[in-house]
């Protein structure tokens, strides 16, 4: 068994090395034609040190950043060649490649950004955070009740833009000696003001079921993924029903660590293909697109794991079912929305159609959702979160100018 595991690890490392070399060659070919922002023009930088597999973390900020760039120049700093190549193709704001620390130094010296935003907790964030004379602001890539949302790493940033009262309560309970009033600003979910894309299926009588599981996790406490425990049964039941349509949107990292998890994912994908072949009018979807919005807004019922997808869907205020992790080690915080969630155990997966149909017409469940929407996101009137995001940025810039003036700098 150890030999087999070592071989798998060696194969993965070799594949990553080859992919990295291809990315570097491709970027070297394309980078000379990429426009470089003029010196001193970038006020807001978004720092992203991850590779392409985690692009979903920055993609969800594309539309809010494009809107912000109308008033304040924005650029995304990429550290990975694969990420930079992807950003060249799809980013709505300029992307800057800074593979080495010397490249970061050049960016800081030539651009002098006033605010740097961080969408995750990558350890390489500290290579950017070493620079003063700018605000380092954690904005995260989603809202959830995962333990990730209360890490002590929040203290490393000058400020954090949080979603609302639920996030504030989590941080107040978890972090010692952290001044929430001074260091956090509630903005809601500005991404929800920019739900993207059109549904790739007809508007018919089928009940649309979004199944959006997370990955298997890299430790027992984060083993929230349901593809192997619930997912194949959910897919089997929904795909067999002429009254339902499945939209399967797995986490991009699904199966990267566990072969059995990857195999379950592949069975679902194959089953979708087979179901569409058998009935072309079904229009079941295996969704791997970069756009996130139509899936959440259009689905009649969403089934998610414990992940940020819960809270993205929660903001829509439509029926939601949450899978109960099978791992006894999974850290499930049931003090917030999860204390009131519509849970689906692995044992209940075989009756998922009945649970879906019940959720669609449950007025009490919808009323309960509205309570939690306000608790997590505040005012979700279209445009309200974007206004709060812009107001927070304006406050940060004004605060920067005030401190700079006090120090005799500009």
GROMACS .gro file of C-alpha atoms in nm:
model
  410
    1UNK     CA    1   0.000   0.000   0.000
    2UNK     CA    2   0.276   0.255   0.087
    3UNK     CA    3   0.451   0.175  -0.244
    4UNK     CA    4   0.127   0.237  -0.438
    5UNK     CA    5   0.074   0.564  -0.251
    6UNK     CA    6   0.432   0.673  -0.324
    7UNK     CA    7   0.386   0.594  -0.692
    8UNK     CA    8   0.068   0.800  -0.708
    9UNK     CA    9   0.246   1.088  -0.539
   10UNK     CA   10   0.536   1.063  -0.784
   11UNK     CA   11   0.297   1.062  -1.081
   12UNK     CA   12   0.112   1.367  -0.948
   13UNK     CA   13   0.439   1.553  -0.894
   14UNK     CA   14   0.556   1.469  -1.246
   15UNK     CA   15   0.226   1.584  -1.392
   16UNK     CA   16   0.243   1.911  -1.202
   17UNK     CA   17   0.600   1.967  -1.317
   18UNK     CA   18   0.508   1.911  -1.681
   19UNK     CA   19   0.202   2.137  -1.650
   20UNK     CA   20   0.415   2.407  -1.488
   21UNK     CA   21   0.670   2.391  -1.768
   22UNK     CA   22   0.398   2.417  -2.031
   23UNK     CA   23   0.247   2.715  -1.849
   24UNK     CA   24   0.581   2.893  -1.830
   25UNK     CA   25   0.645   2.839  -2.200
   26UNK     CA   26   0.299   2.959  -2.292
   27UNK     CA   27   0.328   3.265  -2.072
   28UNK     CA   28   0.673   3.351  -2.206
   29UNK     CA   29   0.522   3.352  -2.554
   30UNK     CA   30   0.226   3.571  -2.463
   31UNK     CA   31   0.355   3.804  -2.192
   32UNK     CA   32   0.540   4.048  -2.421
   33UNK     CA   33   0.211   4.148  -2.582
   34UNK     CA   34   0.032   4.213  -2.250
   35UNK     CA   35  -0.017   4.581  -2.172
   36UNK     CA   36   0.153   4.694  -1.851
   37UNK     CA   37  -0.028   4.956  -1.639
   38UNK     CA   38   0.143   5.293  -1.652
   39UNK     CA   39   0.351   5.369  -1.340
   40UNK     CA   40   0.157   5.519  -1.054
   41UNK     CA   41  -0.187   5.438  -1.195
   42UNK     CA   42  -0.299   5.143  -0.982
   43UNK     CA   43  -0.474   5.236  -0.658
   44UNK     CA   44  -0.622   4.895  -0.572
   45UNK     CA   45  -0.433   4.567  -0.613
   46UNK     CA   46  -0.574   4.218  -0.572
   47UNK     CA   47  -0.303   3.975  -0.467
   48UNK     CA   48  -0.345   3.614  -0.582
   49UNK     CA   49  -0.061   3.368  -0.525
   50UNK     CA   50  -0.248   3.046  -0.611
   51UNK     CA   51  -0.239   2.835  -0.924
   52UNK     CA   52  -0.519   2.784  -1.177
   53UNK     CA   53  -0.694   2.517  -0.968
   54UNK     CA   54  -0.801   2.788  -0.722
   55UNK     CA   55  -0.898   3.047  -0.980
   56UNK     CA   56  -1.259   3.022  -0.861
   57UNK     CA   57  -1.150   3.226  -0.558
   58UNK     CA   58  -1.065   3.531  -0.765
   59UNK     CA   59  -1.312   3.476  -1.050
   60UNK     CA   60  -1.607   3.553  -0.826
   61UNK     CA   61  -1.460   3.899  -0.773
   62UNK     CA   62  -1.426   3.980  -1.145
   63UNK     CA   63  -1.756   4.167  -1.179
   64UNK     CA   64  -1.726   4.368  -0.854
   65UNK     CA   65  -1.367   4.459  -0.947
   66UNK     CA   66  -1.470   4.567  -1.296
   67UNK     CA   67  -1.734   4.792  -1.142
   68UNK     CA   68  -1.485   4.933  -0.891
   69UNK     CA   69  -1.233   4.998  -1.168
   70UNK     CA   70  -1.470   5.256  -1.316
   71UNK     CA   71  -1.371   5.490  -1.032
   72UNK     CA   72  -1.042   5.349  -0.899
   73UNK     CA   73  -0.783   5.168  -1.116
   74UNK     CA   74  -0.753   4.802  -1.018
   75UNK     CA   75  -0.500   4.531  -1.108
   76UNK     CA   76  -0.466   4.164  -1.013
   77UNK     CA   77  -0.117   4.045  -0.915
   78UNK     CA   78  -0.052   3.685  -1.021
   79UNK     CA   79   0.236   3.473  -0.890
   80UNK     CA   80   0.171   3.157  -1.094
   81UNK     CA   81   0.237   3.134  -1.470
   82UNK     CA   82  -0.077   2.925  -1.524
   83UNK     CA   83  -0.286   3.177  -1.334
   84UNK     CA   84  -0.137   3.468  -1.527
   85UNK     CA   85  -0.210   3.298  -1.859
   86UNK     CA   86  -0.570   3.247  -1.751
   87UNK     CA   87  -0.602   3.606  -1.633
   88UNK     CA   88  -0.475   3.731  -1.969
   89UNK     CA   89  -0.768   3.552  -2.129
   90UNK     CA   90  -1.046   3.643  -1.889
   91UNK     CA   91  -0.968   3.913  -1.633
   92UNK     CA   92  -1.179   4.230  -1.676
   93UNK     CA   93  -0.903   4.437  -1.511
   94UNK     CA   94  -0.527   4.447  -1.585
   95UNK     CA   95  -0.319   4.154  -1.461
   96UNK     CA   96   0.044   4.187  -1.353
   97UNK     CA   97   0.284   3.894  -1.335
   98UNK     CA   98   0.513   3.891  -1.031
   99UNK     CA   99   0.662   3.545  -1.005
  100UNK     CA  100   0.953   3.645  -0.781
  101UNK     CA  101   0.978   3.876  -0.481
  102UNK     CA  102   1.187   4.116  -0.688
  103UNK     CA  103   0.888   4.147  -0.921
  104UNK     CA  104   0.667   4.239  -0.626
  105UNK     CA  105   0.921   4.499  -0.522
  106UNK     CA  106   0.912   4.648  -0.870
  107UNK     CA  107   0.532   4.661  -0.866
  108UNK     CA  108   0.526   4.832  -0.526
  109UNK     CA  109   0.793   5.082  -0.628
  110UNK     CA  110   0.634   5.172  -0.961
  111UNK     CA  111   0.265   5.156  -0.869
  112UNK     CA  112   0.250   5.236  -0.495
  113UNK     CA  113  -0.102   5.094  -0.447
  114UNK     CA  114  -0.297   5.226  -0.151
  115UNK     CA  115  -0.508   4.913  -0.089
  116UNK     CA  116  -0.424   4.546  -0.145
  117UNK     CA  117  -0.708   4.294  -0.133
  118UNK     CA  118  -0.661   3.925  -0.049
  119UNK     CA  119  -0.915   3.659  -0.143
  120UNK     CA  120  -0.757   3.368   0.048
  121UNK     CA  121  -0.508   3.279   0.318
  122UNK     CA  122  -0.221   3.155   0.102
  123UNK     CA  123   0.104   3.151   0.300
  124UNK     CA  124   0.267   3.355   0.023
  125UNK     CA  125   0.038   3.644   0.114
  126UNK     CA  126   0.309   3.740   0.361
  127UNK     CA  127   0.548   3.812   0.076
  128UNK     CA  128   0.318   4.100  -0.019
  129UNK     CA  129   0.223   4.196   0.336
  130UNK     CA  130   0.585   4.280   0.416
  131UNK     CA  131   0.531   4.612   0.240
  132UNK     CA  132   0.398   4.902   0.443
  133UNK     CA  133   0.241   5.228   0.329
  134UNK     CA  134  -0.068   5.047   0.201
  135UNK     CA  135  -0.368   4.880   0.362
  136UNK     CA  136  -0.372   4.502   0.349
  137UNK     CA  137  -0.738   4.398   0.343
  138UNK     CA  138  -0.883   4.047   0.362
  139UNK     CA  139  -1.199   4.009   0.151
  140UNK     CA  140  -1.211   3.627   0.130
  141UNK     CA  141  -1.375   3.428  -0.149
  142UNK     CA  142  -1.703   3.342   0.016
  143UNK     CA  143  -1.912   3.347   0.329
  144UNK     CA  144  -1.959   3.032   0.535
  145UNK     CA  145  -1.950   2.883   0.884
  146UNK     CA  146  -1.634   2.681   0.812
  147UNK     CA  147  -1.352   2.699   1.065
  148UNK     CA  148  -1.157   2.877   0.787
  149UNK     CA  149  -1.375   3.181   0.851
  150UNK     CA  150  -1.247   3.231   1.206
  151UNK     CA  151  -0.875   3.169   1.163
  152UNK     CA  152  -0.644   3.381   1.374
  153UNK     CA  153  -0.483   3.490   1.046
  154UNK     CA  154  -0.747   3.764   1.031
  155UNK     CA  155  -0.524   3.955   1.273
  156UNK     CA  156  -0.247   3.975   1.014
  157UNK     CA  157  -0.448   4.213   0.794
  158UNK     CA  158  -0.506   4.580   0.860
  159UNK     CA  159  -0.877   4.538   0.786
  160UNK     CA  160  -1.126   4.272   0.679
  161UNK     CA  161  -1.437   4.322   0.468
  162UNK     CA  162  -1.694   4.081   0.607
  163UNK     CA  163  -2.043   3.985   0.496
  164UNK     CA  164  -2.258   4.079   0.794
  165UNK     CA  165  -2.372   4.007   1.150
  166UNK     CA  166  -2.313   3.633   1.133
  167UNK     CA  167  -1.948   3.682   1.034
  168UNK     CA  168  -1.906   3.941   1.306
  169UNK     CA  169  -2.045   3.703   1.566
  170UNK     CA  170  -1.816   3.420   1.459
  171UNK     CA  171  -1.508   3.639   1.479
  172UNK     CA  172  -1.608   3.788   1.814
  173UNK     CA  173  -1.634   3.442   1.964
  174UNK     CA  174  -1.323   3.291   1.806
  175UNK     CA  175  -1.059   3.565   1.817
  176UNK     CA  176  -0.898   3.697   2.132
  177UNK     CA  177  -0.836   4.068   2.164
  178UNK     CA  178  -0.950   4.151   1.811
  179UNK     CA  179  -1.109   4.494   1.769
  180UNK     CA  180  -1.405   4.417   1.541
  181UNK     CA  181  -1.528   4.777   1.536
  182UNK     CA  182  -1.193   4.911   1.422
  183UNK     CA  183  -1.082   4.637   1.185
  184UNK     CA  184  -1.390   4.496   1.011
  185UNK     CA  185  -1.639   4.650   0.770
  186UNK     CA  186  -1.962   4.471   0.675
  187UNK     CA  187  -2.036   4.487   0.302
  188UNK     CA  188  -2.272   4.196   0.235
  189UNK     CA  189  -2.215   3.993  -0.081
  190UNK     CA  190  -2.137   4.228  -0.374
  191UNK     CA  191  -2.089   3.927  -0.604
  192UNK     CA  192  -2.463   3.864  -0.579
  193UNK     CA  193  -2.525   4.193  -0.760
  194UNK     CA  194  -2.349   4.047  -1.063
  195UNK     CA  195  -2.490   3.699  -1.110
  196UNK     CA  196  -2.362   3.596  -1.450
  197UNK     CA  197  -2.473   3.385  -1.741
  198UNK     CA  198  -2.791   3.237  -1.882
  199UNK     CA  199  -2.919   2.890  -1.803
  200UNK     CA  200  -2.813   2.647  -2.082
  201UNK     CA  201  -3.143   2.460  -2.090
  202UNK     CA  202  -3.505   2.538  -2.185
  203UNK     CA  203  -3.754   2.695  -1.950
  204UNK     CA  204  -3.984   2.396  -1.911
  205UNK     CA  205  -4.172   2.208  -1.641
  206UNK     CA  206  -3.876   2.020  -1.498
  207UNK     CA  207  -3.767   2.097  -1.141
  208UNK     CA  208  -3.406   2.212  -1.165
  209UNK     CA  209  -3.179   2.069  -0.896
  210UNK     CA  210  -2.838   2.225  -0.843
  211UNK     CA  211  -2.599   1.981  -0.678
  212UNK     CA  212  -2.285   2.175  -0.584
  213UNK     CA  213  -2.060   1.961  -0.362
  214UNK     CA  214  -1.725   2.068  -0.223
  215UNK     CA  215  -1.398   1.871  -0.248
  216UNK     CA  216  -1.288   1.595  -0.010
  217UNK     CA  217  -1.078   1.826   0.206
  218UNK     CA  218  -0.716   1.789   0.313
  219UNK     CA  219  -0.784   1.684   0.675
  220UNK     CA  220  -1.053   1.515   0.877
  221UNK     CA  221  -1.192   1.834   1.029
  222UNK     CA  222  -1.258   1.972   0.679
  223UNK     CA  223  -1.402   1.651   0.530
  224UNK     CA  224  -1.727   1.810   0.416
  225UNK     CA  225  -1.740   1.663   0.065
  226UNK     CA  226  -2.043   1.447  -0.022
  227UNK     CA  227  -1.968   1.319  -0.371
  228UNK     CA  228  -1.869   0.971  -0.253
  229UNK     CA  229  -2.119   0.945   0.033
  230UNK     CA  230  -2.431   1.117  -0.107
  231UNK     CA  231  -2.352   1.232  -0.458
  232UNK     CA  232  -2.376   0.920  -0.669
  233UNK     CA  233  -2.715   0.838  -0.516
  234UNK     CA  234  -2.842   1.194  -0.557
  235UNK     CA  235  -2.736   1.193  -0.922
  236UNK     CA  236  -2.885   0.850  -0.983
  237UNK     CA  237  -3.223   0.953  -0.840
  238UNK     CA  238  -3.246   1.291  -1.015
  239UNK     CA  239  -3.120   1.163  -1.351
  240UNK     CA  240  -3.376   0.881  -1.347
  241UNK     CA  241  -3.667   1.120  -1.295
  242UNK     CA  242  -3.845   1.268  -1.600
  243UNK     CA  243  -3.965   1.553  -1.375
  244UNK     CA  244  -3.623   1.678  -1.268
  245UNK     CA  245  -3.307   1.825  -1.422
  246UNK     CA  246  -2.964   1.795  -1.261
  247UNK     CA  247  -2.707   2.074  -1.270
  248UNK     CA  248  -2.388   1.924  -1.127
  249UNK     CA  249  -2.126   2.183  -1.029
  250UNK     CA  250  -1.848   2.014  -0.831
  251UNK     CA  251  -1.568   2.200  -0.658
  252UNK     CA  252  -1.271   2.234  -0.899
  253UNK     CA  253  -1.048   2.038  -0.660
  254UNK     CA  254  -1.282   1.740  -0.629
  255UNK     CA  255  -1.079   1.420  -0.623
  256UNK     CA  256  -0.733   1.579  -0.619
  257UNK     CA  257  -0.635   1.380  -0.310
  258UNK     CA  258  -0.865   1.079  -0.286
  259UNK     CA  259  -0.892   0.838  -0.581
  260UNK     CA  260  -1.225   0.702  -0.453
  261UNK     CA  261  -1.367   1.053  -0.441
  262UNK     CA  262  -1.244   1.123  -0.793
  263UNK     CA  263  -1.393   0.794  -0.914
  264UNK     CA  264  -1.734   0.885  -0.766
  265UNK     CA  265  -1.716   1.223  -0.939
  266UNK     CA  266  -1.634   1.055  -1.269
  267UNK     CA  267  -1.930   0.819  -1.230
  268UNK     CA  268  -2.163   1.116  -1.191
  269UNK     CA  269  -2.020   1.285  -1.501
  270UNK     CA  270  -2.057   0.964  -1.701
  271UNK     CA  271  -2.413   0.920  -1.575
  272UNK     CA  272  -2.505   1.272  -1.690
  273UNK     CA  273  -2.371   1.198  -2.037
  274UNK     CA  274  -2.564   0.871  -2.051
  275UNK     CA  275  -2.887   1.032  -1.932
  276UNK     CA  276  -2.866   1.308  -2.192
  277UNK     CA  277  -2.796   1.050  -2.463
  278UNK     CA  278  -3.100   0.848  -2.357
  279UNK     CA  279  -3.322   1.157  -2.340
  280UNK     CA  280  -3.187   1.463  -2.524
  281UNK     CA  281  -3.476   1.673  -2.390
  282UNK     CA  282  -3.349   1.628  -2.033
  283UNK     CA  283  -3.063   1.879  -2.069
  284UNK     CA  284  -2.882   1.772  -1.754
  285UNK     CA  285  -2.566   1.980  -1.700
  286UNK     CA  286  -2.214   1.907  -1.583
  287UNK     CA  287  -2.112   2.265  -1.508
  288UNK     CA  288  -1.743   2.354  -1.500
  289UNK     CA  289  -1.776   2.711  -1.628
  290UNK     CA  290  -1.610   3.015  -1.479
  291UNK     CA  291  -1.938   3.204  -1.446
  292UNK     CA  292  -2.127   3.162  -1.121
  293UNK     CA  293  -2.474   3.305  -1.087
  294UNK     CA  294  -2.732   3.147  -1.315
  295UNK     CA  295  -2.687   2.817  -1.131
  296UNK     CA  296  -2.778   2.974  -0.797
  297UNK     CA  297  -3.051   3.201  -0.924
  298UNK     CA  298  -3.230   2.959  -1.156
  299UNK     CA  299  -3.231   2.628  -0.968
  300UNK     CA  300  -3.559   2.543  -0.794
  301UNK     CA  301  -3.368   2.356  -0.523
  302UNK     CA  302  -2.998   2.357  -0.438
  303UNK     CA  303  -2.815   2.075  -0.261
  304UNK     CA  304  -2.478   2.178  -0.124
  305UNK     CA  305  -2.216   2.062   0.121
  306UNK     CA  306  -2.087   2.274   0.406
  307UNK     CA  307  -1.910   2.535   0.195
  308UNK     CA  308  -1.944   2.891   0.073
  309UNK     CA  309  -2.201   2.767  -0.180
  310UNK     CA  310  -2.454   2.745   0.105
  311UNK     CA  311  -2.429   3.115   0.163
  312UNK     CA  312  -2.417   3.209  -0.204
  313UNK     CA  313  -2.747   3.022  -0.241
  314UNK     CA  314  -2.880   3.160   0.086
  315UNK     CA  315  -2.856   3.510  -0.055
  316UNK     CA  316  -3.096   3.404  -0.332
  317UNK     CA  317  -3.358   3.306  -0.075
  318UNK     CA  318  -3.469   2.989  -0.257
  319UNK     CA  319  -3.496   2.629  -0.124
  320UNK     CA  320  -3.173   2.480   0.003
  321UNK     CA  321  -3.076   2.134   0.129
  322UNK     CA  322  -2.742   2.073   0.305
  323UNK     CA  323  -2.562   1.739   0.313
  324UNK     CA  324  -2.461   1.610   0.654
  325UNK     CA  325  -2.091   1.502   0.649
  326UNK     CA  326  -2.036   1.131   0.713
  327UNK     CA  327  -1.693   1.180   0.868
  328UNK     CA  328  -1.713   1.195   1.249
  329UNK     CA  329  -1.408   1.421   1.238
  330UNK     CA  330  -1.578   1.690   1.028
  331UNK     CA  331  -1.598   2.015   1.222
  332UNK     CA  332  -1.963   2.123   1.190
  333UNK     CA  333  -2.048   2.452   1.360
  334UNK     CA  334  -2.424   2.445   1.412
  335UNK     CA  335  -2.463   2.774   1.593
  336UNK     CA  336  -2.559   2.978   1.286
  337UNK     CA  337  -2.765   2.885   0.982
  338UNK     CA  338  -2.652   2.525   1.016
  339UNK     CA  339  -2.847   2.503   1.342
  340UNK     CA  340  -3.159   2.549   1.130
  341UNK     CA  341  -3.056   2.385   0.802
  342UNK     CA  342  -3.256   2.136   0.597
  343UNK     CA  343  -3.009   1.849   0.645
  344UNK     CA  344  -2.973   1.548   0.415
  345UNK     CA  345  -2.790   1.247   0.558
  346UNK     CA  346  -2.623   0.986   0.342
  347UNK     CA  347  -2.894   0.743   0.450
  348UNK     CA  348  -3.164   0.981   0.326
  349UNK     CA  349  -3.004   1.029  -0.018
  350UNK     CA  350  -3.215   0.750  -0.169
  351UNK     CA  351  -3.530   0.952  -0.092
  352UNK     CA  352  -3.387   1.279  -0.223
  353UNK     CA  353  -3.664   1.332  -0.481
  354UNK     CA  354  -3.925   1.346  -0.207
  355UNK     CA  355  -3.707   1.589  -0.012
  356UNK     CA  356  -3.662   1.807  -0.321
  357UNK     CA  357  -4.034   1.817  -0.398
  358UNK     CA  358  -4.117   1.902  -0.036
  359UNK     CA  359  -3.863   2.186  -0.026
  360UNK     CA  360  -4.006   2.351  -0.338
  361UNK     CA  361  -4.346   2.410  -0.179
  362UNK     CA  362  -4.251   2.462   0.185
  363UNK     CA  363  -4.359   2.817   0.280
  364UNK     CA  364  -4.223   2.781   0.634
  365UNK     CA  365  -3.882   2.682   0.500
  366UNK     CA  366  -3.876   2.987   0.271
  367UNK     CA  367  -3.970   3.219   0.557
  368UNK     CA  368  -3.690   3.070   0.766
  369UNK     CA  369  -3.445   3.132   0.484
  370UNK     CA  370  -3.537   3.501   0.472
  371UNK     CA  371  -3.445   3.534   0.839
  372UNK     CA  372  -3.101   3.389   0.775
  373UNK     CA  373  -3.047   3.599   0.462
  374UNK     CA  374  -3.074   3.914   0.673
  375UNK     CA  375  -2.853   3.767   0.945
  376UNK     CA  376  -2.572   3.680   0.706
  377UNK     CA  377  -2.588   3.953   0.441
  378UNK     CA  378  -2.798   4.243   0.567
  379UNK     CA  379  -2.979   4.435   0.295
  380UNK     CA  380  -2.981   4.222  -0.021
  381UNK     CA  381  -3.169   4.472  -0.235
  382UNK     CA  382  -2.996   4.469  -0.577
  383UNK     CA  383  -2.705   4.711  -0.568
  384UNK     CA  384  -2.697   4.751  -0.188
  385UNK     CA  385  -2.392   4.531  -0.132
  386UNK     CA  386  -2.203   4.693  -0.419
  387UNK     CA  387  -2.271   5.034  -0.265
  388UNK     CA  388  -2.135   4.912   0.070
  389UNK     CA  389  -1.826   4.766  -0.099
  390UNK     CA  390  -1.754   5.094  -0.277
  391UNK     CA  391  -1.814   5.290   0.042
  392UNK     CA  392  -1.567   5.066   0.226
  393UNK     CA  393  -1.303   5.125  -0.042
  394UNK     CA  394  -1.361   5.500  -0.028
  395UNK     CA  395  -1.320   5.492   0.350
  396UNK     CA  396  -0.995   5.296   0.318
  397UNK     CA  397  -0.858   5.542   0.064
  398UNK     CA  398  -0.958   5.840   0.277
  399UNK     CA  399  -0.801   5.673   0.581
  400UNK     CA  400  -0.483   5.619   0.377
  401UNK     CA  401  -0.474   5.988   0.283
  402UNK     CA  402  -0.529   6.093   0.646
  403UNK     CA  403  -0.246   5.874   0.778
  404UNK     CA  404  -0.014   5.977   0.496
  405UNK     CA  405  -0.081   6.345   0.574
  406UNK     CA  406  -0.018   6.289   0.945
  407UNK     CA  407   0.316   6.134   0.858
  408UNK     CA  408   0.407   6.415   0.617
  409UNK     CA  409   0.391   6.177   0.320
  410UNK     CA  410   0.182   6.176   0.008
   0.00000   0.00000   0.00000
